[in-house]
C-alpha atoms as one frame of an Amber mdcrd trajectory, in Angstrom:
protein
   7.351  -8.281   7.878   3.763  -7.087   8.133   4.862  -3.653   6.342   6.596
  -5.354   3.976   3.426  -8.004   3.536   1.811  -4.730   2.890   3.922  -2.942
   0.497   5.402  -5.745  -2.032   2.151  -6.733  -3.770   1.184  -6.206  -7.080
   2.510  -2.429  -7.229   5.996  -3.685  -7.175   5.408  -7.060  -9.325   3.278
  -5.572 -11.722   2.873  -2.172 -11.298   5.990  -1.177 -11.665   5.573  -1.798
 -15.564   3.597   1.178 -15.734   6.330   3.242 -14.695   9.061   1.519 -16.883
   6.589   2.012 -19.362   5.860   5.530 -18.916   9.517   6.449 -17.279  12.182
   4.122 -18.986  15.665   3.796 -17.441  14.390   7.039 -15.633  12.239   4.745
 -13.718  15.577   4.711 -11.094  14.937   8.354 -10.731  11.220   8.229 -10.262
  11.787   5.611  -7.680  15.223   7.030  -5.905  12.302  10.551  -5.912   9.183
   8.716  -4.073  11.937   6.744  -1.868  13.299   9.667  -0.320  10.047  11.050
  -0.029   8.684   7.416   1.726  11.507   7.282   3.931  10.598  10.824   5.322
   7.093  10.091   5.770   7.579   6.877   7.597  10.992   8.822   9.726   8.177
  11.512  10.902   5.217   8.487  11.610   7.950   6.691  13.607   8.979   9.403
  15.792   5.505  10.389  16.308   4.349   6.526  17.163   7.678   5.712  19.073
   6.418   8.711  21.353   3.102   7.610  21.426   2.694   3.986  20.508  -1.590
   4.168  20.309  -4.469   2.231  18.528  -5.066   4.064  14.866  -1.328   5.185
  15.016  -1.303   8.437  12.320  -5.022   8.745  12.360  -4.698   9.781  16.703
  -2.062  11.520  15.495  -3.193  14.250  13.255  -6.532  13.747  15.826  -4.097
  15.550  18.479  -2.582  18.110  16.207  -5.899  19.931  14.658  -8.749  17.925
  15.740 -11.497  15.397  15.129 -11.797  16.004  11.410  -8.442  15.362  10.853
  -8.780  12.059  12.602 -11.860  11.298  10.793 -10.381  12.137   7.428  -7.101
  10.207   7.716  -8.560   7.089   9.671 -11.136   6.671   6.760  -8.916   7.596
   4.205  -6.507   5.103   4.824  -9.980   2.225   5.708 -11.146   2.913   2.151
  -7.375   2.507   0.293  -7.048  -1.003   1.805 -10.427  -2.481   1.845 -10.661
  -1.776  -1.753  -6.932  -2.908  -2.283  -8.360  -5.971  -0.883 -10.732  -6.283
  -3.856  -8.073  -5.686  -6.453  -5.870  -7.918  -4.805  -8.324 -10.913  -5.154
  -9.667 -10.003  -8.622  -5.885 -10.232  -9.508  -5.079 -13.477  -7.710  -8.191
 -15.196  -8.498  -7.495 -14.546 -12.254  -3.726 -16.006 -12.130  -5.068 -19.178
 -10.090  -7.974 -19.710 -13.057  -5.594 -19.694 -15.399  -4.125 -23.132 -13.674
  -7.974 -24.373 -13.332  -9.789 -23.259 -15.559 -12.513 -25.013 -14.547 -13.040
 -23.561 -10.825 -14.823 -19.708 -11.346 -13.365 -16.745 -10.567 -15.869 -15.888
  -7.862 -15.158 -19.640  -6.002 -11.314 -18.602  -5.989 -12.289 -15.044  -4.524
 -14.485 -16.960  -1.824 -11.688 -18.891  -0.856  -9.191 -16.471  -0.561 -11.546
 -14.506   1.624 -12.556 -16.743   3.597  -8.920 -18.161   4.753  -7.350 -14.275
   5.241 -10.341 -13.231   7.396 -10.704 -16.478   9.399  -6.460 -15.765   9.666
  -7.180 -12.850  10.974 -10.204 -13.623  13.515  -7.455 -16.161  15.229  -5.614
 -13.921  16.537  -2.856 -11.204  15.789  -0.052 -13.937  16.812  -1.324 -16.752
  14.281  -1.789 -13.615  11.765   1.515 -12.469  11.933   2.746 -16.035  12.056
   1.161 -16.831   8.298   2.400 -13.300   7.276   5.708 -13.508   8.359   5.867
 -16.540   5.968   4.620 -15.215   3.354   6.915 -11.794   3.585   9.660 -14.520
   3.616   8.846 -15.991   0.493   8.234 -12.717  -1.536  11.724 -11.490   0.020
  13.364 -14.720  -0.714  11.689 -14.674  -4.597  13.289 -10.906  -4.953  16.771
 -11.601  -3.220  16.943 -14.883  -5.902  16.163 -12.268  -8.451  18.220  -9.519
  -7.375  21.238 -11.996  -7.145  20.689 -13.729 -10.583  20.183 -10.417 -12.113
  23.244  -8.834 -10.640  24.997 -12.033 -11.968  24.115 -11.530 -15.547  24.855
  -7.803 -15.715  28.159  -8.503 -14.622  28.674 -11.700 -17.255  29.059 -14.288
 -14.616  26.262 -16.216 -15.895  27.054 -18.539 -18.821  25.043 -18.332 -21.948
  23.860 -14.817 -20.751  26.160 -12.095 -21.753  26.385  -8.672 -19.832  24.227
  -6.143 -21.807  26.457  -3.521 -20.437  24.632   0.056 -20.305  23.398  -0.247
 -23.803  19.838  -0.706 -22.217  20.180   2.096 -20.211  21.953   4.387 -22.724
  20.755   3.271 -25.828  16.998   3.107 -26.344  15.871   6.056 -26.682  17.944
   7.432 -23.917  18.290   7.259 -20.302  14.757   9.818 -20.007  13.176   8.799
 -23.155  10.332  10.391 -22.211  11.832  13.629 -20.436  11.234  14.709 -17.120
   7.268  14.319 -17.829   7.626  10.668 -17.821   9.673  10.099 -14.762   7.105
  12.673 -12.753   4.239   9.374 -14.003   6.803   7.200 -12.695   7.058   9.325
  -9.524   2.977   8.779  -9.044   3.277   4.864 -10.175   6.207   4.900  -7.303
   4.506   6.341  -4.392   1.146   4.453  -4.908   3.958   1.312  -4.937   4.687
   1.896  -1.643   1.677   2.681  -0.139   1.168  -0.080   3.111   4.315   0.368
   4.779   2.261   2.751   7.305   0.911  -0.576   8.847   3.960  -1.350  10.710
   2.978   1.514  13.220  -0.837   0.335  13.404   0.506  -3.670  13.813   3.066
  -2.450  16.705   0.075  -0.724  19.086  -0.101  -4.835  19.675   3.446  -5.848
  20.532   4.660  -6.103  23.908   7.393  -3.224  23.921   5.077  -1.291  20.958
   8.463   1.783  21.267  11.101  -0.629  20.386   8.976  -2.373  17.747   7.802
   0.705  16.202  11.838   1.850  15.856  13.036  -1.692  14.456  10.189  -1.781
  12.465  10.435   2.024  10.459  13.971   1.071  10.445  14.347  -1.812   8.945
  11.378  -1.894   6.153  12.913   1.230   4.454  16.156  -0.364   3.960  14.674
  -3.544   2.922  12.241  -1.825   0.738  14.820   0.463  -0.805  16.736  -2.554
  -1.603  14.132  -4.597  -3.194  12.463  -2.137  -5.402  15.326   0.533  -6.260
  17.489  -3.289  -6.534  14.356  -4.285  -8.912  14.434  -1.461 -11.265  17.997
  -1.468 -11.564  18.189  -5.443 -12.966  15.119  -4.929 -15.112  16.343  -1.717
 -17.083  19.658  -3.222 -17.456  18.660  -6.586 -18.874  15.740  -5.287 -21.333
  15.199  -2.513 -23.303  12.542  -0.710 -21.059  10.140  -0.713 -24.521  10.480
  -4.319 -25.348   7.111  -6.210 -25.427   6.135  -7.901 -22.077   7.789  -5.421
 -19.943   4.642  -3.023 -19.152   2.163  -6.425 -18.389   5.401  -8.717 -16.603
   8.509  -6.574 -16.226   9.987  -9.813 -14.009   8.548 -12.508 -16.527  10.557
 -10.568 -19.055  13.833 -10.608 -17.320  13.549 -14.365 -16.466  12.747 -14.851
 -20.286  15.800 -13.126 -21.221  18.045 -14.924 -18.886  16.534 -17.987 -20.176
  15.092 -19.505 -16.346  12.899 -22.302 -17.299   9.411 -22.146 -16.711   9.717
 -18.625 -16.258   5.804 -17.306 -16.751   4.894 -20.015 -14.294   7.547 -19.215
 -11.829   6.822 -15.474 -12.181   3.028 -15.949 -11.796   3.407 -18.167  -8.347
   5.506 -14.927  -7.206   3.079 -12.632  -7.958   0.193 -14.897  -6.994   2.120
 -14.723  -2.904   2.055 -11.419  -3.076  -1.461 -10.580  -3.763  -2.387 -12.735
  -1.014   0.381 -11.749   1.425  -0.711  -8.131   0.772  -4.802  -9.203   1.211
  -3.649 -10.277   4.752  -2.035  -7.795   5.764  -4.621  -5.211   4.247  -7.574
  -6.916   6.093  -5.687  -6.624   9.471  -4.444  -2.867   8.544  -8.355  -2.374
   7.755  -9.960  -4.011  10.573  -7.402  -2.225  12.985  -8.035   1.070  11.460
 -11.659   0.724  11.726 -11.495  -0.406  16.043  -9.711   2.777  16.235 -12.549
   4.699  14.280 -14.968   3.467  16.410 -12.979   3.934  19.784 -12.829   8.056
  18.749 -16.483   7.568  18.283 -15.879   8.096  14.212 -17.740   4.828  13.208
 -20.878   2.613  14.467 -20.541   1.535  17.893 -21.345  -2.117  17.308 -17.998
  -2.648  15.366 -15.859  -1.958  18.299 -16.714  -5.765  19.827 -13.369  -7.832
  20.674 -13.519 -11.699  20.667 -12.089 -13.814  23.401  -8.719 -13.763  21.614
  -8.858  -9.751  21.895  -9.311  -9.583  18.250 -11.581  -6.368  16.702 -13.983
 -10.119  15.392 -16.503  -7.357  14.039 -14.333  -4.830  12.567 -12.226  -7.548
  10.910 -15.506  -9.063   9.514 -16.633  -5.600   8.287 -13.530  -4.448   6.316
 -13.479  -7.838   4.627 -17.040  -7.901   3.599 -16.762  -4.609   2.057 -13.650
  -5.978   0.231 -15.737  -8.981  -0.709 -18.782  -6.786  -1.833 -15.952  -4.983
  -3.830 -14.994  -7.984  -5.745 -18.774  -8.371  -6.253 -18.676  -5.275  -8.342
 -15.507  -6.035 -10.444 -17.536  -9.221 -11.186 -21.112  -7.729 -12.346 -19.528
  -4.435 -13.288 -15.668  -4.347 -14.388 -15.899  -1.504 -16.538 -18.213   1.177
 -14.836 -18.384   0.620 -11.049 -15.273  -1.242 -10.003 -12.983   1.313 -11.893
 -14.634   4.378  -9.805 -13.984   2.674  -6.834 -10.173   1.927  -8.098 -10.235
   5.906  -9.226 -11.613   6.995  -5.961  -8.751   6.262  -3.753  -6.159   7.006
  -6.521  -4.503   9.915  -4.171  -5.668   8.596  -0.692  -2.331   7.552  -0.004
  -1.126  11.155  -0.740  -3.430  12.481   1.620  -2.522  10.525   4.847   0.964
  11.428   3.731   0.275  15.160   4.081  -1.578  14.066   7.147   1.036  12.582
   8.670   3.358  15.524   8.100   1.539  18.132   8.972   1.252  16.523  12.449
   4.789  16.000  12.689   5.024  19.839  12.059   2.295  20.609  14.616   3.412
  18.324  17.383   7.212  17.748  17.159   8.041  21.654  16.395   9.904  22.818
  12.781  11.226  20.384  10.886  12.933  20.309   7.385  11.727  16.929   7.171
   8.121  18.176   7.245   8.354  21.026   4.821  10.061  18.918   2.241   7.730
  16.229   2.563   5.143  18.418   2.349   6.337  20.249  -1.001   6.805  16.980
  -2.224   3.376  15.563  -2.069   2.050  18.918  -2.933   4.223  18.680  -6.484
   2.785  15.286  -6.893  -0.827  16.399  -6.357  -0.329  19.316  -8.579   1.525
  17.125 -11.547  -1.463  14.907 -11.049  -4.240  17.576 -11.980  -1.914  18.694
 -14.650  -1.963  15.258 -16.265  -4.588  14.228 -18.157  -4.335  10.109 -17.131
  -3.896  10.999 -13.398  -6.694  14.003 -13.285  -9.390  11.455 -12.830  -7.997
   9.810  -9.636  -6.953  13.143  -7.817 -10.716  14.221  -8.385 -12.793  11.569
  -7.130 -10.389  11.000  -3.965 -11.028  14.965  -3.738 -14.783  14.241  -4.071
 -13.973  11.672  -0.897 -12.246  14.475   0.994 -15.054  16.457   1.047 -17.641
  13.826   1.534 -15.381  13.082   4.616 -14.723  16.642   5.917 -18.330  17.497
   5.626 -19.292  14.323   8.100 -16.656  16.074  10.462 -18.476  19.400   9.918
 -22.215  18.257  10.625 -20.664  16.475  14.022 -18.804  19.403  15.245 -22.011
  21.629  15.200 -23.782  18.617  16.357 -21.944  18.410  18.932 -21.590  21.870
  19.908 -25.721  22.274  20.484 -25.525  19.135  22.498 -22.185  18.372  23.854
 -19.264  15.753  22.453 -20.175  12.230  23.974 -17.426  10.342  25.190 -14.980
   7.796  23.688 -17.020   4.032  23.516 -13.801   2.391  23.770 -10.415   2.969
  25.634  -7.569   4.515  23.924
């Protein structure tokens, strides 16, 4: 539930628009393309964490298989995609709850907001996972009523709503309206989507039996997520013509319009709005997490490694959502210039723990066909993305990251190497 806490936020809500926008009814492919290449991933991080359940989960991994800098790069990576994920998330949820009070500012909702998830989190992990396993509930509950309504209507059980048949699918301009360029944008949309479900291997370093919970875990959320967005797509191509107005902004508001569902915006927006803060919760406990480990491979400041009588990371957890607060800061003062970089700059950083994780599968589990396709795969969707115009941007400044990361790791291996590697501040 964490995972999926993770992964069904606004990419899947909203997001997804941008695909159907950019894919059409191809949008099944694009998805059905980054699912296979998800479930491979997360088969390769499971194997890898089932043998060797530890705190920072991929970012030891690819540690063991070529080093410190590999550690350093995927650890931070993956800090930087969900602190400032974080940010978005609030903006977003903050704006949908203004819109119902008008009169509170966006800044007091962000304050709240912040303030519950990171005090959530400070508690403890079992009163965190508590409040998250609700709220996965409800955003699993909200798709399954959708899912089943949808499925309802496409096959003309509902009255009032007749079955639109495949003429949505078929009809509008085709079933790749845009060719095979479009569904390779809805390909990228599709595997930032799922970006999160990695936190099911950080969250089950905590559990009591971490081998068995990191199996059930990888298990079940691919299923589940397969379900809900490849389920999703299917109902919302059917129903509406993938270029009707509405779908790119609300591609759910538009199918609940189109059934006729009373109150649908509202509805719609209360979904969306337990998303975004489902997916800040789990974000700021993926974050904090990520950063203990950081500092326990001596990769970030000492003085963030502190645990609170409830064996909660209090100072990492505090850190990761003050630099998501500072973020929101930015959107606020500077929503066209700063806040958009920062948006830009981890564009592809999911894509790079991906190839990470992989690679380390490759290195320490021996050959595997599961590695090499994986790896082809993200490679195709870095290439496509400095081929595109629209996606150029994002694959740059992440690359700008990269370096900026892999040049840290440089400067510490020769530091190191005049004066000796210290040793690990905190256990493993």
């Amino acid at each position: 539930m964490i995972a999926l806490g993770g992964a069904i936020g606004a990419g899947l809500f909203v997001g997804s628009g941008v695909g159907i926008a950019a894919a059409g009814p191809g949008i099944l492919v694009a998805y059905a393309l980054a699912g296979i290449l998800t479930v491979l991933v997360m088969r390769m991080l499971g194997e890898m964490s089932a043998a060797r359940p530890v705190s920072g989960s991929f970012a030891e991994h690819a540690r063991t298989a070529f080093g410190p800098w590999a550690g350093l790069l995927a650890g931070w990576m993956y800090w930087a995609l969900l602190v400032v994920s974080v940010a978005a998330e609030a903006v977003a949820a903050a704006h949908i709850a203004g819109g119902w009070l008008p009169a509170v500012p966006g800044w007091a909702w962000v304050a709240v907001f912040m303030t519950v998830f990171t005090a959530s989190n400070l508690a403890g992990v079992r009163n965190f996972g508590e409040l998250e396993f609700w709220f996965a509930g409800l955003k699993i509950a909200a798709i399954g009523g959708f899912l089943l309504l949808g499925a309802a209507v496409v096959a003309g059980l509902l009255p009032g709503s007749p079955s639109p048949g495949t003429g949505h699918l078929l009809h509008d301009g085709g079933f790749l309206p845009h060719g095979w360029h479009g569904v390779a944008v809805g390909v990228v949309a599709a595997v930032f989507a799922f970006g999160g479900l990695e936190t099911v291997t950080i969250a089950a370093a905590e559990c009591p039996d971490p081998v068995r919970a990191v199996r059930a875990g990888v298990r079940a959320v691919m299923w589940r997520v397969a379900v809900c967005y490849l389920g999703s797509m299917a109902v919302i191509v059917t129903l509406v013509p993938w270029n009707a107005p509405g779908v790119a902004d609300g591609p759910y508001a538009a199918v609940m319009d189109r059934i006729g569902v009373p109150g649908a915006a509202d509805l719609m927006k209360a979904v969306v709005l337990v998303a975004l803060l489902s997916a800040m919760n789990a974000n700021i406990y993926g974050s904090s997490r990520m950063l203990y480990a950081l500092v326990g491979r001596g990769d970030a400041p000492r003085a963030l490694g502190r645990l609170g009588r409830s064996g909660v990371p209090g100072a990492a957890v505090l850190a990761s959502a003050a630099f998501g607060f500072v973020s929101v800061v930015l959107s606020l003062v500077w929503p066209r210039t700063v806040f958009p970089f920062l948006l830009n700059s981890i564009g592809a950083a999911i894509l790079i723990v991906w190839a990470l994780i992989a690679a380390s599968h490759l290195r320490l589990r021996g050959p595997s066909g599961r590695a090499v396709v994986a790896l082809a795969g993200i490679g195709g969707v870095l290439v496509f993305m400095l081929g595109d115009a629209a996606s150029r941007t994002q694959l740059l400044t992440t690359g700008g990251w990269v370096l900026a990361l892999l040049l840290v790791a440089w400067v510490r291996s020769v530091r190191n190497a005049r004066t000796g590697p210290g040793t690990d501040p905190l256990p493993s």
